XYZ file of C-alpha atoms in Angstrom:
517
model
C 74.466 -86.882 -98.113
C 76.224 -90.121 -99.020
C 74.366 -92.274 -101.605
C 74.145 -95.363 -99.409
C 72.300 -93.421 -96.719
C 69.410 -92.637 -99.109
C 68.805 -96.389 -99.334
C 68.229 -96.929 -95.664
C 67.179 -100.507 -94.944
C 63.835 -99.772 -93.203
C 62.671 -97.592 -96.064
C 63.616 -100.176 -98.689
C 61.874 -102.937 -96.799
C 58.757 -100.852 -96.468
C 58.784 -99.561 -100.039
C 59.390 -102.974 -101.617
C 56.646 -104.640 -99.577
C 53.645 -106.003 -101.494
C 50.326 -106.315 -99.732
C 47.896 -108.328 -101.832
C 44.357 -107.189 -102.496
C 43.000 -110.162 -100.550
C 44.642 -108.933 -97.344
C 42.529 -107.445 -94.559
C 45.004 -104.572 -94.432
C 45.041 -101.649 -96.860
C 46.466 -102.968 -100.176
C 49.519 -100.972 -101.126
C 52.758 -100.927 -102.965
C 55.206 -98.063 -102.775
C 57.463 -97.886 -105.822
C 61.107 -98.061 -104.817
C 64.196 -96.760 -106.536
C 65.479 -98.844 -109.402
C 62.073 -100.427 -110.106
C 59.762 -99.820 -113.022
C 57.955 -96.543 -113.400
C 54.999 -97.787 -111.421
C 53.726 -100.980 -109.882
C 50.371 -102.218 -108.669
C 49.590 -103.608 -105.257
C 46.349 -105.397 -105.960
C 46.382 -108.973 -107.137
C 45.225 -109.443 -110.705
C 41.420 -109.926 -110.486
C 39.831 -113.030 -111.934
C 37.682 -110.814 -114.176
C 40.812 -109.752 -116.079
C 41.604 -113.376 -117.023
C 45.347 -113.020 -117.194
C 46.815 -115.559 -119.598
C 43.779 -115.638 -121.844
C 43.651 -114.064 -125.288
C 40.890 -111.513 -125.737
C 39.316 -109.771 -128.722
C 36.860 -106.976 -129.377
C 35.631 -104.600 -132.045
C 37.567 -101.392 -131.369
C 35.934 -99.204 -134.001
C 32.390 -97.870 -133.928
C 29.432 -100.198 -134.161
C 27.128 -100.213 -137.160
C 27.880 -100.197 -140.862
C 31.119 -98.448 -141.773
C 33.843 -98.504 -144.401
C 36.524 -100.057 -142.185
C 36.237 -101.820 -138.833
C 39.090 -102.757 -136.499
C 39.067 -106.044 -134.595
C 41.741 -106.234 -131.895
C 43.293 -109.217 -130.133
C 45.643 -109.256 -127.151
C 47.263 -112.185 -125.440
C 49.809 -114.942 -125.842
C 47.881 -116.726 -128.622
C 47.370 -113.663 -130.842
C 50.158 -114.558 -133.279
C 49.079 -118.204 -133.467
C 45.480 -117.193 -134.300
C 46.660 -114.700 -136.918
C 48.747 -117.332 -138.677
C 45.893 -119.843 -138.635
C 43.495 -117.353 -140.252
C 45.858 -115.979 -142.922
C 48.539 -117.146 -145.315
C 51.228 -114.984 -143.734
C 54.352 -117.044 -143.239
C 56.858 -114.434 -142.145
C 55.703 -111.450 -140.121
C 57.354 -108.130 -139.460
C 56.154 -106.145 -136.437
C 53.928 -103.115 -137.077
C 53.720 -103.791 -140.816
C 50.349 -104.016 -142.598
C 49.693 -107.111 -144.729
C 46.727 -107.303 -147.134
C 45.485 -110.896 -146.925
C 42.420 -113.075 -147.217
C 41.159 -113.797 -143.713
C 39.781 -117.343 -143.540
C 37.957 -119.726 -141.244
C 40.727 -122.256 -140.398
C 38.253 -125.174 -140.212
C 36.447 -124.714 -143.546
C 38.907 -122.566 -145.453
C 36.074 -120.144 -146.232
C 37.170 -116.560 -146.876
C 35.613 -114.170 -144.383
C 36.985 -110.950 -145.934
C 40.020 -109.314 -147.509
C 41.654 -107.106 -144.929
C 44.786 -105.644 -143.415
C 46.572 -107.621 -140.701
C 49.018 -106.098 -138.222
C 51.104 -107.700 -135.484
C 52.384 -105.823 -132.418
C 54.698 -108.067 -130.351
C 54.848 -107.381 -126.630
C 56.017 -105.484 -124.739
C 55.988 -102.862 -127.520
C 52.223 -102.805 -127.848
C 49.376 -100.901 -126.238
C 48.641 -103.653 -123.718
C 52.247 -104.813 -123.320
C 51.207 -108.234 -124.648
C 51.347 -109.717 -128.146
C 48.557 -107.986 -130.058
C 46.944 -108.310 -133.485
C 44.603 -106.077 -135.448
C 42.338 -107.062 -138.328
C 41.217 -104.090 -140.440
C 38.197 -105.403 -142.356
C 35.128 -104.010 -144.093
C 32.636 -102.803 -141.519
C 29.609 -104.855 -142.500
C 27.668 -106.511 -139.644
C 27.799 -109.948 -141.286
C 31.589 -109.819 -141.664
C 32.115 -108.795 -138.038
C 29.682 -111.395 -136.727
C 31.409 -114.164 -138.691
C 34.849 -112.968 -137.578
C 33.805 -113.022 -133.930
C 32.356 -116.532 -134.314
C 35.631 -117.853 -135.747
C 37.730 -116.155 -133.064
C 35.483 -117.579 -130.354
C 35.915 -121.071 -131.800
C 39.689 -120.527 -131.634
C 39.339 -119.906 -127.872
C 39.733 -116.140 -128.105
C 37.476 -114.606 -125.465
C 35.362 -111.460 -125.994
C 36.935 -108.582 -124.058
C 35.222 -106.935 -121.126
C 34.747 -103.139 -121.079
C 38.137 -101.520 -120.542
C 40.020 -104.825 -120.483
C 42.622 -103.786 -123.066
C 43.444 -100.646 -121.084
C 43.384 -102.566 -117.832
C 46.014 -104.958 -119.177
C 48.095 -101.972 -120.269
C 47.870 -100.691 -116.689
C 48.926 -103.997 -115.137
C 51.811 -104.274 -117.604
C 53.137 -100.818 -116.629
C 52.257 -99.237 -119.966
C 49.943 -96.661 -118.347
C 49.326 -95.333 -114.864
C 45.859 -94.488 -113.531
C 46.063 -90.799 -114.426
C 46.886 -91.747 -118.028
C 44.091 -94.325 -118.022
C 41.587 -91.714 -116.848
C 42.938 -89.223 -119.378
C 42.420 -91.790 -122.127
C 38.829 -92.353 -121.005
C 38.226 -88.583 -120.969
C 39.796 -88.277 -124.426
C 37.336 -90.804 -125.814
C 34.437 -88.956 -124.158
C 35.635 -85.420 -125.046
C 32.994 -83.416 -126.900
C 34.680 -80.019 -127.151
C 38.108 -78.769 -128.210
C 39.137 -77.676 -124.710
C 38.106 -81.016 -123.227
C 40.180 -82.755 -125.901
C 43.275 -80.694 -125.050
C 43.013 -81.364 -121.320
C 42.362 -85.090 -121.765
C 45.206 -85.478 -124.269
C 47.683 -83.833 -121.899
C 46.631 -86.149 -119.090
C 46.734 -89.229 -121.347
C 50.277 -88.205 -122.357
C 51.371 -88.343 -118.703
C 51.488 -84.684 -117.640
C 49.897 -85.381 -114.255
C 51.903 -88.580 -113.817
C 55.186 -86.700 -114.230
C 54.080 -84.057 -111.731
C 52.889 -86.516 -109.082
C 55.829 -88.891 -109.585
C 58.155 -85.920 -109.030
C 56.399 -85.080 -105.777
C 56.499 -88.698 -104.726
C 60.222 -88.783 -105.348
C 60.682 -85.764 -103.048
C 58.678 -87.523 -100.327
C 60.627 -90.748 -100.821
C 63.996 -89.012 -100.557
C 62.885 -87.036 -97.507
C 61.626 -90.083 -95.642
C 64.745 -92.052 -96.594
C 66.915 -89.293 -95.154
C 64.876 -89.154 -91.952
C 64.966 -92.915 -91.465
C 68.682 -92.987 -92.201
C 69.059 -90.426 -89.414
C 66.946 -92.620 -87.117
C 68.993 -95.753 -87.836
C 72.473 -94.261 -88.060
C 72.099 -90.987 -86.173
C 74.623 -91.938 -83.538
C 77.336 -92.559 -86.118
C 79.634 -89.792 -87.240
C 78.979 -90.222 -90.954
C 75.515 -88.613 -90.813
C 75.408 -84.928 -91.647
C 73.943 -82.804 -88.884
C 71.561 -80.927 -91.167
C 69.938 -83.953 -92.824
C 66.607 -83.401 -91.007
C 66.607 -79.680 -91.777
C 67.225 -80.335 -95.478
C 64.377 -82.849 -95.577
C 61.989 -80.400 -93.899
C 63.008 -77.655 -96.312
C 62.218 -79.880 -99.294
C 58.899 -80.892 -97.733
C 57.897 -77.268 -97.155
C 58.561 -76.434 -100.809
C 56.529 -79.469 -101.837
C 53.666 -78.457 -99.540
C 53.636 -74.987 -101.090
C 53.490 -76.446 -104.609
C 50.800 -78.921 -103.584
C 48.570 -76.261 -102.059
C 49.023 -74.050 -105.125
C 47.959 -77.004 -107.264
C 44.839 -77.490 -105.125
C 43.942 -73.769 -105.193
C 42.940 -73.851 -108.861
C 39.267 -73.009 -108.540
C 38.351 -76.533 -109.724
C 39.177 -75.452 -113.300
C 40.048 -78.901 -114.590
C 37.018 -80.559 -113.017
C 34.669 -77.907 -114.395
C 36.171 -78.254 -117.869
C 35.844 -82.024 -117.720
C 32.203 -82.061 -116.590
C 31.005 -78.782 -118.145
C 30.396 -75.250 -116.873
C 27.109 -75.333 -114.981
C 25.363 -72.220 -116.277
C 21.974 -70.938 -115.133
C 19.826 -68.416 -116.973
C 17.737 -66.325 -114.555
C 15.566 -63.263 -114.852
C 12.059 -61.905 -114.449
C 9.177 -63.529 -116.337
C 8.937 -62.889 -120.094
C 12.376 -61.299 -120.608
C 13.506 -63.920 -123.152
C 15.325 -66.560 -121.099
C 13.962 -69.493 -123.082
C 14.636 -67.685 -126.369
C 18.243 -67.171 -125.301
C 18.539 -70.862 -124.364
C 17.273 -71.874 -127.813
C 19.832 -69.617 -129.494
C 22.704 -70.966 -127.414
C 21.881 -74.634 -128.088
C 20.889 -73.821 -131.691
C 17.530 -75.589 -131.622
C 14.003 -75.008 -130.346
C 14.429 -76.879 -127.101
C 12.258 -74.703 -124.865
C 8.707 -73.522 -125.520
C 8.557 -69.790 -126.177
C 5.306 -67.787 -125.945
C 4.395 -64.151 -125.206
C 2.685 -65.375 -122.026
C 4.661 -64.717 -118.848
C 5.370 -67.821 -116.792
C 5.492 -70.280 -119.687
C 8.566 -71.991 -118.199
C 7.664 -73.587 -114.871
C 10.461 -76.107 -114.299
C 14.217 -76.156 -114.877
C 15.255 -77.208 -118.405
C 18.861 -78.414 -118.711
C 20.723 -78.803 -122.012
C 24.331 -79.007 -123.194
C 26.108 -76.648 -125.569
C 29.559 -76.110 -127.025
C 30.462 -72.438 -126.717
C 33.846 -71.582 -128.271
C 35.202 -75.020 -127.369
C 34.000 -74.992 -123.759
C 31.393 -77.539 -122.607
C 28.431 -75.808 -121.004
C 25.467 -77.278 -119.109
C 22.786 -74.617 -119.503
C 19.718 -74.493 -117.279
C 16.716 -72.362 -118.248
C 14.655 -71.487 -115.203
C 11.239 -70.119 -114.375
C 10.889 -66.353 -114.261
C 11.685 -65.102 -110.768
C 8.916 -63.038 -109.238
C 7.671 -62.440 -105.728
C 4.117 -61.704 -106.857
C 2.622 -65.112 -107.531
C -0.239 -67.036 -106.029
C 0.364 -70.052 -108.237
C 1.868 -72.893 -106.195
C 3.484 -74.426 -109.298
C 5.070 -71.128 -110.335
C 6.269 -70.558 -106.770
C 8.028 -73.939 -106.817
C 9.616 -73.010 -110.158
C 10.951 -69.777 -108.625
C 12.381 -71.717 -105.691
C 14.143 -74.141 -108.030
C 15.500 -71.271 -110.123
C 17.163 -69.680 -107.105
C 18.466 -73.057 -105.911
C 20.093 -73.767 -109.293
C 21.645 -70.296 -109.336
C 23.183 -70.885 -105.895
C 24.950 -74.042 -107.121
C 25.971 -72.795 -110.579
C 29.462 -72.093 -111.878
C 28.159 -69.201 -113.987
C 24.988 -67.115 -114.021
C 23.422 -65.382 -117.020
C 20.987 -62.676 -115.864
C 18.537 -61.660 -118.579
C 16.853 -58.256 -118.328
C 14.377 -56.418 -120.527
C 16.284 -53.827 -122.592
C 13.204 -51.593 -122.633
C 13.354 -51.259 -118.846
C 17.038 -50.299 -118.987
C 16.752 -47.910 -121.925
C 16.601 -44.736 -119.879
C 20.190 -45.146 -118.617
C 23.258 -47.313 -119.073
C 23.721 -50.311 -116.821
C 26.928 -51.530 -115.192
C 27.494 -54.688 -113.190
C 27.623 -52.615 -110.027
C 24.254 -51.039 -110.949
C 22.790 -54.458 -111.454
C 24.079 -55.916 -108.209
C 22.952 -52.811 -106.318
C 19.525 -52.276 -107.889
C 18.200 -54.668 -110.510
C 19.057 -57.937 -108.762
C 17.070 -57.017 -105.644
C 13.777 -57.928 -107.283
C 15.147 -61.395 -108.161
C 16.437 -62.054 -104.669
C 19.937 -62.935 -105.952
C 21.856 -59.808 -104.910
C 23.936 -61.647 -102.295
C 24.692 -64.445 -104.769
C 26.014 -62.093 -107.453
C 28.027 -60.089 -104.937
C 29.592 -63.311 -103.661
C 30.540 -64.933 -106.979
C 31.990 -61.725 -108.435
C 31.577 -60.130 -111.849
C 33.676 -62.807 -113.593
C 31.068 -65.426 -112.738
C 27.980 -63.706 -114.141
C 26.955 -61.651 -117.134
C 23.985 -59.337 -117.653
C 22.179 -59.747 -120.972
C 19.771 -57.014 -122.074
C 17.356 -58.666 -124.505
C 14.848 -57.166 -127.020
C 17.250 -54.761 -128.664
C 15.029 -54.809 -131.751
C 12.323 -52.952 -129.778
C 14.583 -50.027 -128.851
C 14.811 -46.695 -130.626
C 18.194 -45.774 -132.120
C 19.148 -43.323 -129.373
C 18.152 -45.835 -126.691
C 20.202 -48.585 -128.355
C 23.243 -46.286 -128.602
C 22.973 -45.500 -124.915
C 22.919 -49.165 -123.948
C 25.630 -50.102 -126.450
C 28.114 -48.312 -124.216
C 26.957 -50.176 -121.128
C 28.566 -53.245 -119.638
C 25.486 -55.381 -120.224
C 25.433 -57.425 -123.444
C 22.715 -55.895 -125.633
C 21.121 -58.503 -127.904
C 17.971 -59.455 -129.734
C 16.994 -63.101 -129.644
C 14.562 -62.368 -132.487
C 17.082 -60.939 -134.967
C 20.284 -62.340 -133.331
C 21.676 -58.792 -133.323
C 24.588 -58.544 -130.854
C 24.712 -62.301 -130.428
C 28.328 -62.694 -131.585
C 29.449 -60.117 -129.018
C 27.652 -62.122 -126.330
C 29.374 -65.333 -127.421
C 32.772 -63.628 -127.226
C 31.954 -62.389 -123.730
C 30.885 -65.870 -122.634
C 34.040 -67.402 -124.122
C 36.215 -64.954 -122.149
C 34.374 -65.753 -118.914
C 34.518 -69.510 -119.497
C 38.239 -69.234 -120.244
C 38.759 -67.671 -116.797
C 36.656 -70.372 -115.144
C 38.176 -73.382 -116.946
C 41.672 -72.079 -117.573
C 43.845 -72.982 -120.539
C 45.012 -76.613 -120.449
C 48.787 -76.748 -120.870
C 51.700 -79.027 -120.046
C 53.321 -76.230 -118.022
C 50.293 -75.838 -115.756
C 48.425 -79.159 -115.410
C 45.117 -79.028 -113.575
C 43.221 -81.499 -111.432
C 40.494 -83.064 -113.567
C 39.040 -85.667 -111.187
C 37.400 -85.333 -107.787
C 39.262 -88.529 -106.860
C 42.604 -86.794 -107.422
C 41.556 -83.777 -105.362
C 40.499 -85.961 -102.434
C 43.844 -87.785 -102.328
C 45.845 -84.572 -102.767
C 43.905 -82.934 -99.939
C 44.690 -85.894 -97.688
C 48.340 -85.729 -98.755
C 48.473 -82.064 -97.768
C 46.833 -82.841 -94.431
C 49.447 -85.488 -93.608
C 52.269 -83.073 -94.442
C 50.749 -80.442 -92.156
C 50.475 -83.106 -89.443
C 54.192 -83.781 -89.909
C 55.091 -80.114 -89.439
C 52.838 -79.850 -86.377
C 54.579 -82.828 -84.798
C 57.996 -81.370 -85.616
C 57.033 -78.112 -83.925
C 57.369 -79.945 -80.599
C 61.065 -80.223 -79.774
C 60.417 -83.479 -77.896
C 58.587 -85.133 -80.800
C 59.244 -88.711 -81.872
C 60.977 -88.562 -85.274
C 59.712 -92.023 -86.256
C 56.079 -91.107 -85.589
C 56.484 -87.891 -87.579
C 58.029 -89.856 -90.465
C 54.926 -92.036 -90.619
C 52.934 -88.964 -91.724
C 55.243 -88.691 -94.742
C 54.595 -92.354 -95.538
C 50.859 -91.644 -95.412
C 51.315 -88.686 -97.755
C 53.229 -90.956 -100.165
C 50.405 -93.501 -100.101
C 47.845 -90.818 -100.987
C 49.894 -89.780 -104.030
C 50.356 -93.446 -104.905
C 46.602 -93.990 -104.935
C 46.272 -91.349 -107.646
C 48.746 -92.926 -110.048
C 48.105 -96.568 -109.148
C 51.183 -97.268 -107.029
C 48.718 -98.050 -104.274
C 45.364 -99.410 -105.333
C 42.546 -101.814 -104.625
C 40.513 -103.859 -107.037
C 37.425 -101.851 -106.078
C 39.043 -98.587 -107.230
C 40.184 -100.201 -110.472
C 36.721 -101.615 -111.146
C 35.186 -98.148 -110.793
C 37.684 -96.621 -113.218
C 37.602 -99.314 -115.899
C 33.901 -100.182 -115.919
C 33.032 -96.976 -117.812
C 35.355 -97.777 -120.737
C 33.832 -98.890 -124.003
C 34.403 -102.479 -125.093
C 37.493 -102.773 -127.277
C 39.540 -100.207 -125.345
C-alpha cells in the first residue's frame, strides 16, 4: 500500500485530537505517527503544581549513614548554587561541598551535590540531589532552608508523576516501578523490574501500532475506495493482521493469572482433620511461633493468615480449623465453614494428613481425592483444581516405625515431621515446583499481566475486536461502523499505557507511591 494512504486524513484528525480532562466526554488521546512515544490526554492536575520546584527525602526515614534529598523543577539549579560554593557545574558529576543556609551562611552539612539537567533526568526536569548524613536534625534543617527558598515538599508519587507527564515513563512502567519498590521476594523483583524496564509497554505499543495501521488502511479505503490507486485487498490484509493480533491477545489473557498471583502472593490454605499438625506446619513455613499449638484437637477455631517467602515466591498462608462433621460446638462449626470457604477461593491447597493413619499403605493423589478427602468435604474442590494446585502432606513421621516410614517414602504424599523437621526440605522443593507452575517464570520473552486493571482493558479490547469480526461477517455491513470497534480497541490499549487517561485513574495509581518517588 502506498505510504500516503496510511496517513488518511480522518485517522490523523482523530488520532491527533486532544480531549481535556475537564470535558464531559471521555478524556482521550491516541498517539499518532511521528509523535513522541506516548502522550497524555488529561490536563495537568492542580495537585501536581506544574512550574513549581519540589523536594523530598528519597531515602529511608530514620537515622542512617547517608540520606538523599531530591529536588525537581526549574529552580533546582538556582537553589543548588545559592546553598553551595559551586561555580561551574558539570551534569551528573558529584561535588563534595559544604551545604549552607543562604541567609545566615551557617553550614548545614558536608555532602555530595549532583545536578541532572532536563530532559535527561528521571522527571524530565532540572533535578538536584543532596547526599548528606542521615541524622534527623540535618534533614529537618535542610527541609526548613529549602522551604524558605520556595521549594515545595513533594506529594506522594509526584516525582514519578512528573516523569509520566514528561514522557519519561508510561503507566505500565510507573506501576512496575511501584511494584519494584514494594517487592519482597526475588520473583516479585524480577517481574517488577521487567515491567519497569518497559517490557509490557513494548508489547502493547506494538499491538497498538497494528491496530493503528489497520484502521488507517480501512479509513483510506472508505475515503478513496472509488479511486484506482487503492489496492483491492487492503481490507483483507487489515483483517488478517487483526486476526493475528486477536490470537496473540487471547493467548496473553489465557495465562492463568500468573503475573497477578505473583504480584499479590499465592493464596495458600492449609486444611485437614483436627490435630494433624496444621498449625505446626504453618509455624515451620513462616519460621516463627505464630499459631498456638497444643495436643488438644480443635485448638484453632478461626482462620489465621500470614505471609511467607518460599523459594522466592510470595505466599499468603492461611491456617484453618480442623475439618470435621462431628461437632456440636457452634464456634467450631463456624471455623469448619470458614476453612472450606477459604479452600474454595485459594490458589493452592495444602492437605495435611496423619502419617499414622496412612502407614498401612502408600498414598497417591488419586487415592486422596478418591478416599481421604471425602471426610473433609473437599473432594470436588481437589478434583476441580487438579493435582498441580494441591499437595498432600503426611505429618508425624517421627511416630512411624522404620518399615512404615519406608512404605510412605515411596508415596506421592510429602512425608514430614514438624517436630524434628525431617523431610521438610523435600516439602519446600515440592512447594517451589508447584508455585513455579502457578506463577510462571518472569521473562522479557514472555511478559505476563500483573495488574487487574490491565486485564480488564485487554478483555475489553478483545471484545471490541470480536465485535468487529462479527460485523464484518455480514456482507452488507457498514465499514465505517465496523472501524469504530477498532478505535475502541485502540482506546482500551491506550488506557493501559497512559495514551488515554483520566485524572481519576492517575490519582489511584500515584497515591500509593512513597513520598520522594
